[in-house]
PDB file of C-alpha atoms in Angstrom:
ATOM      1  CA  UNK A 489     -72.197  69.789  81.256  1.00 69.00           C
ATOM      2  CA  UNK A 490     -71.911  73.243  80.005  1.00 72.00           C
ATOM      3  CA  UNK A 491     -68.308  72.464  79.759  1.00 77.00           C
ATOM      4  CA  UNK A 492     -68.466  69.291  77.176  1.00 75.00           C
ATOM      5  CA  UNK A 493     -71.073  71.448  75.488  1.00 75.00           C
ATOM      6  CA  UNK A 494     -68.213  74.108  74.768  1.00 79.00           C
ATOM      7  CA  UNK A 495     -65.531  71.467  73.891  1.00 78.00           C
ATOM      8  CA  UNK A 496     -68.188  69.876  71.153  1.00 75.00           C
ATOM      9  CA  UNK A 497     -68.504  73.232  69.268  1.00 75.00           C
ATOM     10  CA  UNK A 498     -64.683  74.085  69.675  1.00 75.00           C
ATOM     11  CA  UNK A 499     -63.748  70.908  67.857  1.00 69.00           C
ATOM     12  CA  UNK A 500     -66.575  71.369  64.955  1.00 72.00           C
ATOM     13  CA  UNK A 501     -65.183  74.906  64.839  1.00 67.00           C
ATOM     14  CA  UNK A 502     -61.675  73.775  64.442  1.00 68.00           C
ATOM     15  CA  UNK A 503     -63.146  71.017  62.286  1.00 63.00           C
ATOM     16  CA  UNK A 504     -65.033  73.597  59.928  1.00 57.00           C
ATOM     17  CA  UNK A 505     -61.543  75.596  59.687  1.00 59.00           C
ATOM     18  CA  UNK A 506     -59.212  72.898  58.521  1.00 56.00           C
ATOM     19  CA  UNK A 507     -62.039  71.433  56.116  1.00 55.00           C
ATOM     20  CA  UNK A 508     -63.766  74.124  54.903  1.00 55.00           C
ATOM     21  CA  UNK A 509     -63.983  74.735  51.014  1.00 49.00           C
ATOM     22  CA  UNK A 510     -62.584  78.170  49.703  1.00 49.00           C
ATOM     23  CA  UNK A 511     -65.014  80.495  49.090  1.00 45.00           C
ATOM     24  CA  UNK A 512     -63.848  81.143  45.521  1.00 49.00           C
ATOM     25  CA  UNK A 513     -61.376  79.537  43.081  1.00 54.00           C
ATOM     26  CA  UNK A 514     -58.635  81.322  41.766  1.00 56.00           C
ATOM     27  CA  UNK A 515     -56.318  80.048  39.058  1.00 56.00           C
ATOM     28  CA  UNK A 516     -53.348  81.635  37.379  1.00 56.00           C
ATOM     29  CA  UNK A 517     -52.675  81.272  33.727  1.00 57.00           C
ATOM     30  CA  UNK A 518     -49.498  81.541  32.001  1.00 59.00           C
ATOM     31  CA  UNK A 519     -48.972  83.308  28.695  1.00 57.00           C
ATOM     32  CA  UNK A 520     -45.608  81.741  27.022  1.00 54.00           C
ATOM     33  CA  UNK A 521     -42.871  82.695  24.786  1.00 41.00           C
ATOM     34  CA  UNK A 522     -45.062  83.647  21.305  1.00 42.00           C
ATOM     35  CA  UNK A 523     -48.248  84.196  23.507  1.00 82.00           C
ATOM     36  CA  UNK A 524     -51.305  85.771  21.968  1.00 87.00           C
ATOM     37  CA  UNK A 525     -51.601  88.667  23.306  1.00 89.00           C
ATOM     38  CA  UNK A 526     -47.787  89.705  22.511  1.00 91.00           C
ATOM     39  CA  UNK A 527     -48.220  88.952  19.166  1.00 92.00           C
ATOM     40  CA  UNK A 528     -51.916  90.896  18.915  1.00 92.00           C
ATOM     41  CA  UNK A 529     -49.641  94.054  20.620  1.00 93.00           C
ATOM     42  CA  UNK A 530     -46.348  93.360  18.483  1.00 94.00           C
ATOM     43  CA  UNK A 531     -48.820  93.554  15.335  1.00 94.00           C
ATOM     44  CA  UNK A 532     -50.055  97.123  16.119  1.00 94.00           C
ATOM     45  CA  UNK A 533     -46.693  98.109  17.157  1.00 93.00           C
ATOM     46  CA  UNK A 534     -45.362  97.100  13.581  1.00 95.00           C
ATOM     47  CA  UNK A 535     -47.964  99.012  12.289  1.00 94.00           C
ATOM     48  CA  UNK A 536     -47.219 102.169  14.118  1.00 94.00           C
ATOM     49  CA  UNK A 537     -43.201 101.768  12.959  1.00 95.00           C
ATOM     50  CA  UNK A 538     -42.515 100.192  16.678  1.00 95.00           C
ATOM     51  CA  UNK A 539     -40.008  97.810  17.205  1.00 95.00           C
ATOM     52  CA  UNK A 540     -41.974  94.545  18.889  1.00 95.00           C
ATOM     53  CA  UNK A 541     -41.756  94.058  22.537  1.00 93.00           C
ATOM     54  CA  UNK A 542     -40.359  90.812  23.961  1.00 91.00           C
ATOM     55  CA  UNK A 543     -41.661  88.809  27.328  1.00 87.00           C
ATOM     56  CA  UNK A 544     -39.573  89.049  30.184  1.00 85.00           C
ATOM     57  CA  UNK A 545     -40.157  86.399  32.933  1.00 87.00           C
ATOM     58  CA  UNK A 546     -39.372  88.343  35.764  1.00 88.00           C
ATOM     59  CA  UNK A 547     -41.912  90.949  34.708  1.00 90.00           C
ATOM     60  CA  UNK A 548     -44.235  88.065  34.080  1.00 90.00           C
ATOM     61  CA  UNK A 549     -44.345  87.064  37.625  1.00 90.00           C
ATOM     62  CA  UNK A 550     -45.004  90.678  39.180  1.00 92.00           C
ATOM     63  CA  UNK A 551     -47.741  90.982  36.458  1.00 91.00           C
ATOM     64  CA  UNK A 552     -49.380  87.517  37.583  1.00 91.00           C
ATOM     65  CA  UNK A 553     -49.338  88.742  41.340  1.00 92.00           C
ATOM     66  CA  UNK A 554     -50.985  91.904  40.536  1.00 92.00           C
ATOM     67  CA  UNK A 555     -53.435  89.558  38.908  1.00 93.00           C
ATOM     68  CA  UNK A 556     -53.759  87.725  41.200  1.00 92.00           C
ATOM     69  CA  UNK A 557     -54.896  90.551  43.512  1.00 92.00           C
ATOM     70  CA  UNK A 558     -57.342  91.836  41.009  1.00 92.00           C
ATOM     71  CA  UNK A 559     -59.106  88.377  41.229  1.00 92.00           C
ATOM     72  CA  UNK A 560     -58.958  88.281  45.165  1.00 91.00           C
ATOM     73  CA  UNK A 561     -60.668  91.731  45.442  1.00 87.00           C
ATOM     74  CA  UNK A 562     -62.804  91.050  42.455  1.00 85.00           C
ATOM     75  CA  UNK A 563     -61.880  94.158  40.689  1.00 85.00           C
ATOM     76  CA  UNK A 564     -59.480  96.676  38.018  1.00 85.00           C
ATOM     77  CA  UNK A 565     -57.318  98.744  39.297  1.00 84.00           C
ATOM     78  CA  UNK A 566     -53.865 100.178  39.558  1.00 86.00           C
ATOM     79  CA  UNK A 567     -53.351 100.037  43.675  1.00 83.00           C
ATOM     80  CA  UNK A 568     -49.650  99.560  44.357  1.00 84.00           C
ATOM     81  CA  UNK A 569     -48.416 100.407  41.174  1.00 84.00           C
ATOM     82  CA  UNK A 570     -45.537 102.678  42.195  1.00 83.00           C
ATOM     83  CA  UNK A 571     -44.308  99.665  44.761  1.00 87.00           C
ATOM     84  CA  UNK A 572     -44.311  97.384  41.511  1.00 87.00           C
ATOM     85  CA  UNK A 573     -42.751 100.262  39.330  1.00 84.00           C
ATOM     86  CA  UNK A 574     -39.978 100.332  41.926  1.00 86.00           C
ATOM     87  CA  UNK A 575     -39.662  96.548  41.685  1.00 87.00           C
ATOM     88  CA  UNK A 576     -40.017  96.715  37.849  1.00 85.00           C
ATOM     89  CA  UNK A 577     -37.062  99.092  37.528  1.00 86.00           C
ATOM     90  CA  UNK A 578     -35.110  97.059  40.260  1.00 86.00           C
ATOM     91  CA  UNK A 579     -35.431  93.996  38.102  1.00 84.00           C
ATOM     92  CA  UNK A 580     -34.600  95.516  34.563  1.00 84.00           C
ATOM     93  CA  UNK A 581     -32.190  98.423  35.612  1.00 83.00           C
ATOM     94  CA  UNK A 582     -34.472 100.832  33.708  1.00 85.00           C
ATOM     95  CA  UNK A 583     -36.273 104.073  35.281  1.00 81.00           C
ATOM     96  CA  UNK A 584     -39.346 103.411  33.218  1.00 86.00           C
ATOM     97  CA  UNK A 585     -42.266 101.354  33.676  1.00 89.00           C
ATOM     98  CA  UNK A 586     -46.272 101.410  33.018  1.00 90.00           C
ATOM     99  CA  UNK A 587     -49.067  99.056  33.735  1.00 91.00           C
ATOM    100  CA  UNK A 588     -52.210  98.291  31.713  1.00 94.00           C
ATOM    101  CA  UNK A 589     -54.999  95.874  33.686  1.00 93.00           C
ATOM    102  CA  UNK A 590     -58.054  94.509  32.585  1.00 93.00           C
ATOM    103  CA  UNK A 591     -60.922  92.641  33.917  1.00 93.00           C
ATOM    104  CA  UNK A 592     -62.949  91.253  31.579  1.00 93.00           C
ATOM    105  CA  UNK A 593     -65.926  88.505  31.447  1.00 93.00           C
ATOM    106  CA  UNK A 594     -65.003  85.234  30.444  1.00 88.00           C
ATOM    107  CA  UNK A 595     -65.334  81.406  31.378  1.00 84.00           C
ATOM    108  CA  UNK A 596     -61.842  80.963  30.016  1.00 82.00           C
ATOM    109  CA  UNK A 597     -58.948  82.157  28.082  1.00 85.00           C
ATOM    110  CA  UNK A 598     -58.086  81.949  25.008  1.00 85.00           C
ATOM    111  CA  UNK A 599     -57.036  83.578  21.864  1.00 87.00           C
ATOM    112  CA  UNK A 600     -60.100  85.422  21.204  1.00 90.00           C
ATOM    113  CA  UNK A 601     -59.874  86.641  25.244  1.00 89.00           C
ATOM    114  CA  UNK A 602     -56.373  87.963  24.198  1.00 90.00           C
ATOM    115  CA  UNK A 603     -57.710  89.801  21.289  1.00 92.00           C
ATOM    116  CA  UNK A 604     -60.993  91.479  22.998  1.00 92.00           C
ATOM    117  CA  UNK A 605     -58.004  92.294  25.825  1.00 93.00           C
ATOM    118  CA  UNK A 606     -55.604  94.250  23.731  1.00 93.00           C
ATOM    119  CA  UNK A 607     -58.601  95.757  21.701  1.00 94.00           C
ATOM    120  CA  UNK A 608     -59.937  96.982  24.703  1.00 94.00           C
ATOM    121  CA  UNK A 609     -56.575  98.506  25.385  1.00 93.00           C
ATOM    122  CA  UNK A 610     -56.182 100.130  22.471  1.00 94.00           C
ATOM    123  CA  UNK A 611     -59.248 102.053  22.738  1.00 95.00           C
ATOM    124  CA  UNK A 612     -58.505 103.269  26.422  1.00 94.00           C
ATOM    125  CA  UNK A 613     -56.115 106.295  25.707  1.00 95.00           C
ATOM    126  CA  UNK A 614     -53.922 105.924  28.535  1.00 93.00           C
ATOM    127  CA  UNK A 615     -53.476 102.299  28.034  1.00 95.00           C
ATOM    128  CA  UNK A 616     -52.757 102.528  24.162  1.00 94.00           C
ATOM    129  CA  UNK A 617     -50.071 105.078  25.361  1.00 95.00           C
ATOM    130  CA  UNK A 618     -48.328 102.128  27.137  1.00 93.00           C
ATOM    131  CA  UNK A 619     -49.080  99.676  24.512  1.00 93.00           C
ATOM    132  CA  UNK A 620     -47.469 102.389  21.702  1.00 96.00           C
ATOM    133  CA  UNK A 621     -44.433 103.534  24.125  1.00 95.00           C
ATOM    134  CA  UNK A 622     -41.401 103.502  22.096  1.00 96.00           C
ATOM    135  CA  UNK A 623     -39.293 103.157  25.104  1.00 94.00           C
ATOM    136  CA  UNK A 624     -40.458 100.170  26.037  1.00 94.00           C
ATOM    137  CA  UNK A 625     -39.144  97.311  24.791  1.00 93.00           C
ATOM    138  CA  UNK A 626     -40.103  94.531  27.717  1.00 93.00           C
ATOM    139  CA  UNK A 627     -43.349  93.381  28.696  1.00 92.00           C
ATOM    140  CA  UNK A 628     -44.537  90.978  31.125  1.00 91.00           C
ATOM    141  CA  UNK A 629     -48.027  89.543  31.213  1.00 92.00           C
ATOM    142  CA  UNK A 630     -50.298  88.115  33.853  1.00 92.00           C
ATOM    143  CA  UNK A 631     -53.430  86.493  34.065  1.00 91.00           C
ATOM    144  CA  UNK A 632     -56.015  85.142  36.687  1.00 92.00           C
ATOM    145  CA  UNK A 633     -58.879  83.774  36.443  1.00 91.00           C
ATOM    146  CA  UNK A 634     -61.914  83.987  39.633  1.00 91.00           C
ATOM    147  CA  UNK A 635     -65.382  82.622  38.347  1.00 90.00           C
ATOM    148  CA  UNK A 636     -66.435  83.926  34.918  1.00 91.00           C
ATOM    149  CA  UNK A 637     -64.013  86.884  34.921  1.00 93.00           C
ATOM    150  CA  UNK A 638     -60.500  87.131  33.304  1.00 92.00           C
ATOM    151  CA  UNK A 639     -57.911  89.324  34.811  1.00 93.00           C
ATOM    152  CA  UNK A 640     -55.192  90.484  32.882  1.00 93.00           C
ATOM    153  CA  UNK A 641     -52.107  92.423  33.967  1.00 93.00           C
ATOM    154  CA  UNK A 642     -49.787  93.644  31.513  1.00 94.00           C
ATOM    155  CA  UNK A 643     -46.243  95.248  33.086  1.00 93.00           C
ATOM    156  CA  UNK A 644     -43.926  97.203  30.731  1.00 93.00           C
ATOM    157  CA  UNK A 645     -40.176  98.487  30.806  1.00 92.00           C
ATOM    158  CA  UNK A 646     -37.469  99.750  28.682  1.00 87.00           C
TER     159      UNK A 646
END
């Protein structure tokens, strides 16, 4: 009788493990060439007398990976940046790399949210320095959504 109870419990646990719903829904959103963020950033750069940034698909992948990490952990940080910077330098062949990230409360990602993200970065001296760095010419953008938050990452390179 005890063996039967143990077998039933094990089968129930296996069934729960196989058919359970995820604890949270995580979506990765893509910004395409001509994206909202890129247009807004290049507007600020033009006003500052700088050349525009251009998107770089390989950097988009790095940025999306970090945004997914931020969403999974429901945080905003630069943990592991040195490893990402080495990867960026290897991808682009340039010795410089920068990163901006943001956790923003929003139900979805649209132009208004993109404006708010860039405005927030422009108010932060460190993030603004990345956006307005004349050495940077390439930009990767990653967006992830979890619940009512957008997690955005920008990766810069020369």
